[in-house]
Short mmCIF file of C-alpha atoms in Angstrom, two decimals:
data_model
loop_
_atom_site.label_atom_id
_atom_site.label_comp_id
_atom_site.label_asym_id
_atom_site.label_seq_id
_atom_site.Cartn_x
_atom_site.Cartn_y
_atom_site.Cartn_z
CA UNK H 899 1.60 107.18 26.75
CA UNK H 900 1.40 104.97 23.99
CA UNK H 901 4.04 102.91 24.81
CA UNK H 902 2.73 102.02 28.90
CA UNK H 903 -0.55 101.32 27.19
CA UNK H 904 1.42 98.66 25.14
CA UNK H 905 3.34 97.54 28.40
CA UNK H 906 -0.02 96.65 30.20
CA UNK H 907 -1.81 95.03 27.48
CA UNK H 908 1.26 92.83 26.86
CA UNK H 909 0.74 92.13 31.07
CA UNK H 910 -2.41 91.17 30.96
CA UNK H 911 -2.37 88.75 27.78
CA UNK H 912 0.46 87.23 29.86
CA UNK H 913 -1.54 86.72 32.88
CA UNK H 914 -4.47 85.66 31.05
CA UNK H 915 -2.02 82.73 29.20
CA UNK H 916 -0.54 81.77 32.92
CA UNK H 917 -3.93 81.41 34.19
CA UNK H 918 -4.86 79.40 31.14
CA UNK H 919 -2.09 77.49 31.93
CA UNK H 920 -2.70 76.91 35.69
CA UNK H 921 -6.12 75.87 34.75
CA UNK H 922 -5.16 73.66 32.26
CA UNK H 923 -2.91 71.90 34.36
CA UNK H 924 -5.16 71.77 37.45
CA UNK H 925 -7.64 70.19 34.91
CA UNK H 926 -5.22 67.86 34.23
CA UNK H 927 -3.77 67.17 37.75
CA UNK H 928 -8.13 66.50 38.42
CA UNK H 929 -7.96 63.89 35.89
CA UNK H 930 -5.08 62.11 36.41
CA UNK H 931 -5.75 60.93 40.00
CA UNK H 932 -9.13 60.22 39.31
CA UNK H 933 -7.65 57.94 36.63
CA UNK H 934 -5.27 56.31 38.35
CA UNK H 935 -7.10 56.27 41.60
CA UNK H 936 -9.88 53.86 39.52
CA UNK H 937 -7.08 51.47 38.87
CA UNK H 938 -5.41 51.54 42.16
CA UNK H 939 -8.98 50.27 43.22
CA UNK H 940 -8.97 47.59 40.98
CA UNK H 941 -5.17 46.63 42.07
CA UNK H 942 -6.40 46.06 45.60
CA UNK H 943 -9.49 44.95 45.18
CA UNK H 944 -7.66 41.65 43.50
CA UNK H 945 -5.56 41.40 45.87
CA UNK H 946 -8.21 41.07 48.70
CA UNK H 947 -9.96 38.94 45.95
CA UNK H 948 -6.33 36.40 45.96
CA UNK H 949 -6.12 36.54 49.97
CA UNK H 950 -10.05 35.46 50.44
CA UNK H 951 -9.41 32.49 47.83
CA UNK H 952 -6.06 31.24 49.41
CA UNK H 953 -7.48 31.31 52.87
CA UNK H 954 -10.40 28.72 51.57
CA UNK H 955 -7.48 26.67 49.98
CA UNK H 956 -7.32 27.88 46.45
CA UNK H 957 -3.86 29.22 44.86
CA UNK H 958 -3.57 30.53 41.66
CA UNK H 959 -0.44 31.11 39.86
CA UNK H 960 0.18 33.97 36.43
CA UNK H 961 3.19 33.18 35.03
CA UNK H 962 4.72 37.02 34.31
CA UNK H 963 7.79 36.28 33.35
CA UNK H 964 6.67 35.00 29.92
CA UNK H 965 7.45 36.78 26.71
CA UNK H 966 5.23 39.88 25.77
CA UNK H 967 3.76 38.83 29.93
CA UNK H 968 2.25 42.21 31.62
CA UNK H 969 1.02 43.59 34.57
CA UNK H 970 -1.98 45.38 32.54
CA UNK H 971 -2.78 41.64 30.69
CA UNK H 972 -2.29 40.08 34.18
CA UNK H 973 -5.26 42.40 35.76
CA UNK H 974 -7.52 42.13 32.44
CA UNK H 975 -7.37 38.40 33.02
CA UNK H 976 -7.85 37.95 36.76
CA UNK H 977 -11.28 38.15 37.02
CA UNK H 978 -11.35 34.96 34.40
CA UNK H 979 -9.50 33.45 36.62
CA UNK H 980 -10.29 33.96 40.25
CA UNK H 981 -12.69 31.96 41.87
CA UNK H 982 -16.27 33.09 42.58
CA UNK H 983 -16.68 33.30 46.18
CA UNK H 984 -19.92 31.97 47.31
CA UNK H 985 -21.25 31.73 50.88
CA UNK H 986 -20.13 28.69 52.40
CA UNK H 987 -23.67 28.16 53.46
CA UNK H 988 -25.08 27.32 50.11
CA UNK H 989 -21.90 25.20 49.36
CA UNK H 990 -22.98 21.92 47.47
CA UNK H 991 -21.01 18.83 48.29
CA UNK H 992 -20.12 16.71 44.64
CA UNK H 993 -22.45 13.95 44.36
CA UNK H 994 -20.89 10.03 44.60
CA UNK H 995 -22.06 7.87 42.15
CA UNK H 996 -23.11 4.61 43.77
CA UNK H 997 -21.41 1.48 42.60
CA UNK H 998 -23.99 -0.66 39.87
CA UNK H 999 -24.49 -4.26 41.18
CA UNK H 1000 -22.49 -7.07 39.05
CA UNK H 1001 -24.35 -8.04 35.90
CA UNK H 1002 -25.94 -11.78 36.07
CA UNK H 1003 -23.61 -12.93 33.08
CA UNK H 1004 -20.13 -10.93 33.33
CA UNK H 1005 -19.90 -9.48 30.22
CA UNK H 1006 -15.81 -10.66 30.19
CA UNK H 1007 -16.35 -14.16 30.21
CA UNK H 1008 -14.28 -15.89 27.50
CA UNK H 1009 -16.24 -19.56 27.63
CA UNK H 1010 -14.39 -22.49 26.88
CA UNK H 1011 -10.60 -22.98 28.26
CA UNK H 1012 -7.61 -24.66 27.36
CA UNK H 1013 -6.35 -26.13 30.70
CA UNK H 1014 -2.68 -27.90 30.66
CA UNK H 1015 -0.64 -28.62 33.29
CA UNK H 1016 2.75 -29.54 31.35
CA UNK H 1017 3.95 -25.85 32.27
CA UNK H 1018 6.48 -25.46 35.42
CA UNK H 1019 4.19 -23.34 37.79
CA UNK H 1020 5.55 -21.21 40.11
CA UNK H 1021 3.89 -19.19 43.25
CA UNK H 1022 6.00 -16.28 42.57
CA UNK H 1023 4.43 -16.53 38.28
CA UNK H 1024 1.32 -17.09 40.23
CA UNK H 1025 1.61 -14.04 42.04
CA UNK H 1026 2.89 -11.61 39.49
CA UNK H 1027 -0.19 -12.79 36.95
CA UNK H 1028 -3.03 -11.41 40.24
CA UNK H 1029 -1.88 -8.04 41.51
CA UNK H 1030 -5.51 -7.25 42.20
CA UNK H 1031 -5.64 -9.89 44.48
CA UNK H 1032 -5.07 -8.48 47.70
CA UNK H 1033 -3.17 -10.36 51.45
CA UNK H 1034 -5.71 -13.75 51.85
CA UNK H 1035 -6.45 -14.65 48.42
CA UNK H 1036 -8.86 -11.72 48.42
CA UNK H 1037 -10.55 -10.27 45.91
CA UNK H 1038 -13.63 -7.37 45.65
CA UNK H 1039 -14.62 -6.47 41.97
CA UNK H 1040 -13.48 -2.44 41.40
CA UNK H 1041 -16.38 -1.50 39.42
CA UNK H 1042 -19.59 -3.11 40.41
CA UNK H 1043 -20.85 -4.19 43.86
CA UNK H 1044 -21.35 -8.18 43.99
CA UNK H 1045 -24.95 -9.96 45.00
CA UNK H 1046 -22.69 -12.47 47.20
CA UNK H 1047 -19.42 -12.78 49.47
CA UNK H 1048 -17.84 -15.88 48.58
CA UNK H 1049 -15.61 -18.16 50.83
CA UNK H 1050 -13.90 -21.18 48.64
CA UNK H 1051 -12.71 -23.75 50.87
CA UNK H 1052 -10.28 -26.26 50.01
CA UNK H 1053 -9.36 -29.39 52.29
CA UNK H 1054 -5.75 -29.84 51.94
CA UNK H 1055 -2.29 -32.16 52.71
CA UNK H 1056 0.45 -32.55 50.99
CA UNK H 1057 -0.96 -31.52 47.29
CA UNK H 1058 1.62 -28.45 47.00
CA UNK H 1059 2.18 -28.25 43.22
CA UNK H 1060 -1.58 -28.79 42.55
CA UNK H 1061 -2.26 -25.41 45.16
CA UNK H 1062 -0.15 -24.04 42.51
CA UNK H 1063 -1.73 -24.67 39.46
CA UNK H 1064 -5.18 -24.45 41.02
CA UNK H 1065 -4.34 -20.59 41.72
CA UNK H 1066 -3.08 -20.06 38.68
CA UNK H 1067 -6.04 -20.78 36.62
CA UNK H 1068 -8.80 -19.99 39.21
CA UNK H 1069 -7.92 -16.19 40.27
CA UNK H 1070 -8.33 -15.39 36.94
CA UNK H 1071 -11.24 -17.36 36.83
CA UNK H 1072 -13.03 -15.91 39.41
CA UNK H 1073 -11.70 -12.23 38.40
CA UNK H 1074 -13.84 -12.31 34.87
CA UNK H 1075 -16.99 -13.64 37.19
CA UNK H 1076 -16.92 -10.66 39.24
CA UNK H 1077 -16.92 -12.51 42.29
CA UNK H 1078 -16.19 -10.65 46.06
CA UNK H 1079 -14.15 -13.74 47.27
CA UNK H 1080 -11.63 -15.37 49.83
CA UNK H 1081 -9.53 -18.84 49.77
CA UNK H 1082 -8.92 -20.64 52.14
CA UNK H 1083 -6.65 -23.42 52.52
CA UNK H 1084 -7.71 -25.97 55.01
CA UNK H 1085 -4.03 -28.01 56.19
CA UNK H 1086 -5.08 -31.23 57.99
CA UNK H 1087 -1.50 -31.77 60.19
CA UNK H 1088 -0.31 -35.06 61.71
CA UNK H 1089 -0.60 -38.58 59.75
CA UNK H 1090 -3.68 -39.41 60.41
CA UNK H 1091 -6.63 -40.68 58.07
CA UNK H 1092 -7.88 -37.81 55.85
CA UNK H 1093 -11.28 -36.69 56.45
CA UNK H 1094 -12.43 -34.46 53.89
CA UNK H 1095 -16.01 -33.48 55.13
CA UNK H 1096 -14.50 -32.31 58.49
CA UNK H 1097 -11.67 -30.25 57.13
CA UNK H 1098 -14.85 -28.70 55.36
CA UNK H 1099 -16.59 -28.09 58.37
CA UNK H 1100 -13.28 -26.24 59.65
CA UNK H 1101 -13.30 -23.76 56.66
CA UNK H 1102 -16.78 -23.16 56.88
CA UNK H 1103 -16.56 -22.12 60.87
CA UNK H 1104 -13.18 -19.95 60.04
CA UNK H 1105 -14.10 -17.75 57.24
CA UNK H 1106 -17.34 -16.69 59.11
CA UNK H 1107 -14.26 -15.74 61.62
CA UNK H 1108 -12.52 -13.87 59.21
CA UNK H 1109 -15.18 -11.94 57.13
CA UNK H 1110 -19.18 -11.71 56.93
CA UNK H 1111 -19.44 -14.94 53.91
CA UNK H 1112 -22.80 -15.81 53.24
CA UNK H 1113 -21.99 -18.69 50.23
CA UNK H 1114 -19.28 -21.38 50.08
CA UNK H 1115 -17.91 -23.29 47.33
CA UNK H 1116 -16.14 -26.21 48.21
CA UNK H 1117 -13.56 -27.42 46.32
CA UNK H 1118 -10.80 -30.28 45.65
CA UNK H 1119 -7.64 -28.62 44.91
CA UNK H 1120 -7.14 -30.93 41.86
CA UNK H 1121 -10.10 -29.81 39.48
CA UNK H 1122 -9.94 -27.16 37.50
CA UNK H 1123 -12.63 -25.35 35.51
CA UNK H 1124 -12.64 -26.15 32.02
CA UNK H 1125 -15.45 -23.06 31.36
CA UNK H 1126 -15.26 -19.66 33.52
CA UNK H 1127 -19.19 -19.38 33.12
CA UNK H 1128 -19.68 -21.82 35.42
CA UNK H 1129 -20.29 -19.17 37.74
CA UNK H 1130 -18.67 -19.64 41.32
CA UNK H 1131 -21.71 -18.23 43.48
CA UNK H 1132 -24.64 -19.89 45.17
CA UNK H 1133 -28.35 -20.45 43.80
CA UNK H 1134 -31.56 -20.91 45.27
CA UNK H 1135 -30.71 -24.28 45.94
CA UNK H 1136 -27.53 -26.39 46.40
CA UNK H 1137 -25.47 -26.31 43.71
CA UNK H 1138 -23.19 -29.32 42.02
CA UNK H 1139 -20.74 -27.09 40.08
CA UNK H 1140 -17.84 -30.75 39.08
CA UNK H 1141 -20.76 -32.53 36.59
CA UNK H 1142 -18.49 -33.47 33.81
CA UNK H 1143 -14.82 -34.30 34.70
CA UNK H 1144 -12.52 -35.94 32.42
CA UNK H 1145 -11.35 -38.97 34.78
CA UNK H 1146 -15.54 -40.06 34.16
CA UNK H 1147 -15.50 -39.11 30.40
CA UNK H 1148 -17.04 -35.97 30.92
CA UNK H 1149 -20.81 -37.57 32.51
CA UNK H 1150 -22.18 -37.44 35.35
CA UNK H 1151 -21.06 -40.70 37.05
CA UNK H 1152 -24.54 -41.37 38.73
CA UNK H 1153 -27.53 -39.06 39.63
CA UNK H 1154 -26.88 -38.70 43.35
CA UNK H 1155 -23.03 -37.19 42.83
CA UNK H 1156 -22.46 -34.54 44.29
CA UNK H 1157 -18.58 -34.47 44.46
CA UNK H 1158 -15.71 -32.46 43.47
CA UNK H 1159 -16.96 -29.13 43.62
CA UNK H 1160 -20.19 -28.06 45.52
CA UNK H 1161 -21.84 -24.52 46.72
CA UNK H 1162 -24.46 -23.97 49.51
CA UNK H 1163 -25.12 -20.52 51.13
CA UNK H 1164 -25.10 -20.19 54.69
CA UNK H 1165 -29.09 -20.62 54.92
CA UNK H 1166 -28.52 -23.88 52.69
CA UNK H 1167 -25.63 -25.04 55.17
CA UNK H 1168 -26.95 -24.83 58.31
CA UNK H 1169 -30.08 -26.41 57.49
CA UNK H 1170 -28.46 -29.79 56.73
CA UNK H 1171 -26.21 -28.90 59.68
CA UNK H 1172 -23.12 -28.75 57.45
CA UNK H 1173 -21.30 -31.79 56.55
CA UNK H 1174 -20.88 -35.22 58.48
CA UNK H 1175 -17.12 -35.48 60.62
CA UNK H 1176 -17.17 -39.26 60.84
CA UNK H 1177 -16.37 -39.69 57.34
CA UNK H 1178 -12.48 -41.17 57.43
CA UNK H 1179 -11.04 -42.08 54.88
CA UNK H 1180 -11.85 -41.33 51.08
CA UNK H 1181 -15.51 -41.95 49.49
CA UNK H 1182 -19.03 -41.76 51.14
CA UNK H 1183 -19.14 -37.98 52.56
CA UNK H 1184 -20.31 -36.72 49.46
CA UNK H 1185 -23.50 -38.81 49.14
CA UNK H 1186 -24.47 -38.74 52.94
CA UNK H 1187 -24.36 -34.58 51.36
CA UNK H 1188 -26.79 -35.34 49.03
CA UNK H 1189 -28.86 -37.49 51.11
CA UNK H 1190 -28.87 -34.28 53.69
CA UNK H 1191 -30.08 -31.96 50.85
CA UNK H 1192 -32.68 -34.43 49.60
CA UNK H 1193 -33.91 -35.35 53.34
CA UNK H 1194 -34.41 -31.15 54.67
CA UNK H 1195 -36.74 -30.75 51.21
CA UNK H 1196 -33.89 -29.13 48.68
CA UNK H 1197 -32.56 -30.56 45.51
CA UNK H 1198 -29.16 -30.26 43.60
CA UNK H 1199 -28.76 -28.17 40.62
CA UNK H 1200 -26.43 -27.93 38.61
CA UNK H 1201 -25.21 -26.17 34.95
CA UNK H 1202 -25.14 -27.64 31.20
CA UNK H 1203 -22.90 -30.59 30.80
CA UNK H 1204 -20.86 -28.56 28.29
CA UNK H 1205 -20.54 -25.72 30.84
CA UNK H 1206 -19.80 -28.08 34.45
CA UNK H 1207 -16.89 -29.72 32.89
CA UNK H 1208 -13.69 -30.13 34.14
CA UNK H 1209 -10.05 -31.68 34.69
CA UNK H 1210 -8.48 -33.30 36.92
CA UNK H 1211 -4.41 -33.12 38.11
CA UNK H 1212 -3.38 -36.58 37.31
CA UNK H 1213 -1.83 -38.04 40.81
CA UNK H 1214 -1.77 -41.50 42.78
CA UNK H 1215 -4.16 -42.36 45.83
CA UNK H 1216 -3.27 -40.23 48.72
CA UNK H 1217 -1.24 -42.11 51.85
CA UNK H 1218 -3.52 -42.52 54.59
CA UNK H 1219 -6.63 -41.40 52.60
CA UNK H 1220 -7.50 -45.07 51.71
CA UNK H 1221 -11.15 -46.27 51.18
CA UNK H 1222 -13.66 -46.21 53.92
CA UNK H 1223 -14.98 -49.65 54.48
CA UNK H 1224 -17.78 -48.50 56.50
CA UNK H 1225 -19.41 -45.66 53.98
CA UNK H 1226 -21.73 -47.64 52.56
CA UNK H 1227 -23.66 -48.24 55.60
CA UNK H 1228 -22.84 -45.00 56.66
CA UNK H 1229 -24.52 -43.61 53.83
CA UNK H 1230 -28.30 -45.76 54.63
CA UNK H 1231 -28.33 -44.37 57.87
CA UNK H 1232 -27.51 -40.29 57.18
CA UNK H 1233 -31.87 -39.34 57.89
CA UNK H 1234 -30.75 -41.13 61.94
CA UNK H 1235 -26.84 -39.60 62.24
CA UNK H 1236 -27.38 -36.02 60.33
CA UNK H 1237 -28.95 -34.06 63.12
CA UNK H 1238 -26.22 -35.30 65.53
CA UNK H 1239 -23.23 -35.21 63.32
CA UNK H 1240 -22.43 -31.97 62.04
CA UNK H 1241 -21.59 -28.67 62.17
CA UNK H 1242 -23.10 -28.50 65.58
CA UNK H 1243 -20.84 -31.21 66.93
CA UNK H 1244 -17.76 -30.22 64.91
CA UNK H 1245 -14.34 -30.30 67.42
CA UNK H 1246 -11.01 -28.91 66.20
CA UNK H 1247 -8.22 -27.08 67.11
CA UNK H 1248 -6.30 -24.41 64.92
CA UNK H 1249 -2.29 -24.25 65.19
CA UNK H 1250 -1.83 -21.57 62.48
CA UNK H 1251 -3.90 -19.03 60.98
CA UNK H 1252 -1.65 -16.91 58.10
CA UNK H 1253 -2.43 -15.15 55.06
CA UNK H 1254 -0.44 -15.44 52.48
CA UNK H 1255 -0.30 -12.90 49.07
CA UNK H 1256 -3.33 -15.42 47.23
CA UNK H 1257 -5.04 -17.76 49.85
CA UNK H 1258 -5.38 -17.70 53.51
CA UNK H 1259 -3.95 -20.86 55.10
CA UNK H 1260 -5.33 -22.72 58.42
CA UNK H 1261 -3.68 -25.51 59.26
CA UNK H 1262 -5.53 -27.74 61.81
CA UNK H 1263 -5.91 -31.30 63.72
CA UNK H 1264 -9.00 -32.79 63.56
CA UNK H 1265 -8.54 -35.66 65.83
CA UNK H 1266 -8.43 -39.59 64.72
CA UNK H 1267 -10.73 -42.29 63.99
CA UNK H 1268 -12.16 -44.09 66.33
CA UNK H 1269 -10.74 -48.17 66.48
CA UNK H 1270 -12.56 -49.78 64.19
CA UNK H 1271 -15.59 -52.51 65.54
CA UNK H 1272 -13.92 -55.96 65.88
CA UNK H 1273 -15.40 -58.77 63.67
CA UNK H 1274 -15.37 -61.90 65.23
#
């Protein structure tokens, strides 16, 4: 009796421990998928996190394969680095800065220069010292937004090696002023007499062809700048940039000279009706210039003497670009011939228009001069 009361007490302490233990472990089984289930929901959550960002066209890379690199670090720092999804609706475009205008006085401006022209010059040197100047002889300041668009005009024939050294101070030149500019190269073709003022008019007429200019300096290709803050732009009036050149001992030769180098903005030009195209030969066109700017109510300006001076490529008297017997008269009579000899009767006719890497070249004929009046 004894002993099968034993027997069944020792049964049920063993089914009391088994039940312990199935409770135990169903505790446990409880807890261990609610565990795991939490993180399986992070895991995927992520992942539809990483697929929503690369479809808008971010990617993100974790680099597991680094030392002491794991999956648990990996999901403790994705949320640092995922994106923040926001609705596309309230997306903010980034904000572009305008470009500041060009200060008055550039502020890298070096003043006085030393100007030589012993040096061999090269186009290729040329070319290789202006990589910011773009197909044209073009050039638009990167970081501020220029008042003006400049056209320089040069009237040109056979003057080659001073084109070259001309560029290779004047790019530069023009670089430190901040200018928005184009060159242009104005080839007069054939034998005939030279006629500067003309082969002016053709520049002027082209570059309005080629881009929206609204001032033009006009320029000999043999004087250079001996100052870069003689600014090349245009003023309220005309400006007479050539005041002080060596060849005169650095003066102004006489009051009314307006020669060398010149600016006048569109308004400006047209009012005189540009320049006169009967002018053959050299001498007189300048003056008949002045006269036009004096007679329509404007008046030349021009900088300090110390600032307008400049030098002149040493060379002898062009062929066929002798003196022009007839200026002087010409000159007393520019109030009568300016409003019927000008821009608005300028004839031409272009054989070649090409750009080159730092001017634009148009090479041209301008006609003849007519026979000269017999003297009896």
């Amino acid at each position: 009796m004894t002993r099968l009361m034993l027997g069944r007490t020792l049964e049920r302490i063993c089914k009391a421990v088994l039940l312990l233990c199935l409770v135990h472990f169903v505790i446990m089984m409880i807890l261990y998928f609610d565990v795991y289930s939490q993180r399986f929901d992070q895991i995927f959550s992520r992942f539809n996190n990483g697929r929503n960002a690369s479809r808008s066209g971010h990617h993100y890379y974790y680099n597991l394969s680094r030392p002491n690199a794991t999956y648990a670090s990996y999901l403790a720092t994705a949320d640092q680095l995922l994106p923040t999804v926001r609705p596309e609706g309230n997306h903010t475009p980034p904000t572009i800065k305008p470009i500041p205008p060009c200060p008055e006085i550039p502020p890298g401006l070096v003043g006085r220069l030393l100007i030589e022209f012993a040096s061999q010059m090269t186009m290729e040197r040329v070319q290789k010292e202006n990589p910011n100047v773009t197909e044209g002889g073009k050039y638009t300041p990167p970081d501020c937004r220029a008042k003006q668009k400049v056209a320089i005009i040069i009237p040109f024939r056979h003057r080659d090696n001073h084109l070259k050294y001309w560029l290779h101070y004047l790019h530069p030149i023009l670089r430190r002023q901040k200018i928005d500019y184009g060159i242009y190269i104005i080839t007069q073709l054939g034998e005939e007499t030279f006629n500067r003022a003309k082969l002016l008019n053709v520049g002027y007429t082209e570059a309005l062809k080629d881009a929206e200019y609204d001032c033009f300096i006009f320029s000999d290709v043999d004087l250079i700048p001996m100052d870069d803050r003689n600014l090349y732009h245009c003023y309220d009036q005309p400006r007479h940039f050539a005041i002080a050149m060596d060849k005169f001992g650095f003066r102004l030769p006489y009051a009314g000279y307006f020669g060398g180098v010149s600016g006048l903005s569109k308004k400006q030009f047209l009012k005189i009706n540009g320049f006169p195209n009967e002018y053959w030969g050299w001498g007189g066109e300048d003056d008949d210039i002045y006269n036009r700017i004096t007679l329509n109510g404007m008046k030349v300006v021009r900088p300090d003497v110390r600032i307008g001076r400049y030098r002149m490529i040493k060379h002898e008297r062009d062929k066929h670009n002798e003196p022009n017997p007839q200026r002087f008269n010409k000159i007393q009579n520019t109030k009568n011939t300016m409003k019927r000899d000008g821009i608005s009767t300028l004839t031409y006719r272009v054989l070649q228009f090409k750009k080159y890497p730092l001017y634009t070249n148009i090479s041209v004929e301008i006609g003849k001069p007519p026979p000269r009046p017999f003297r009896g």
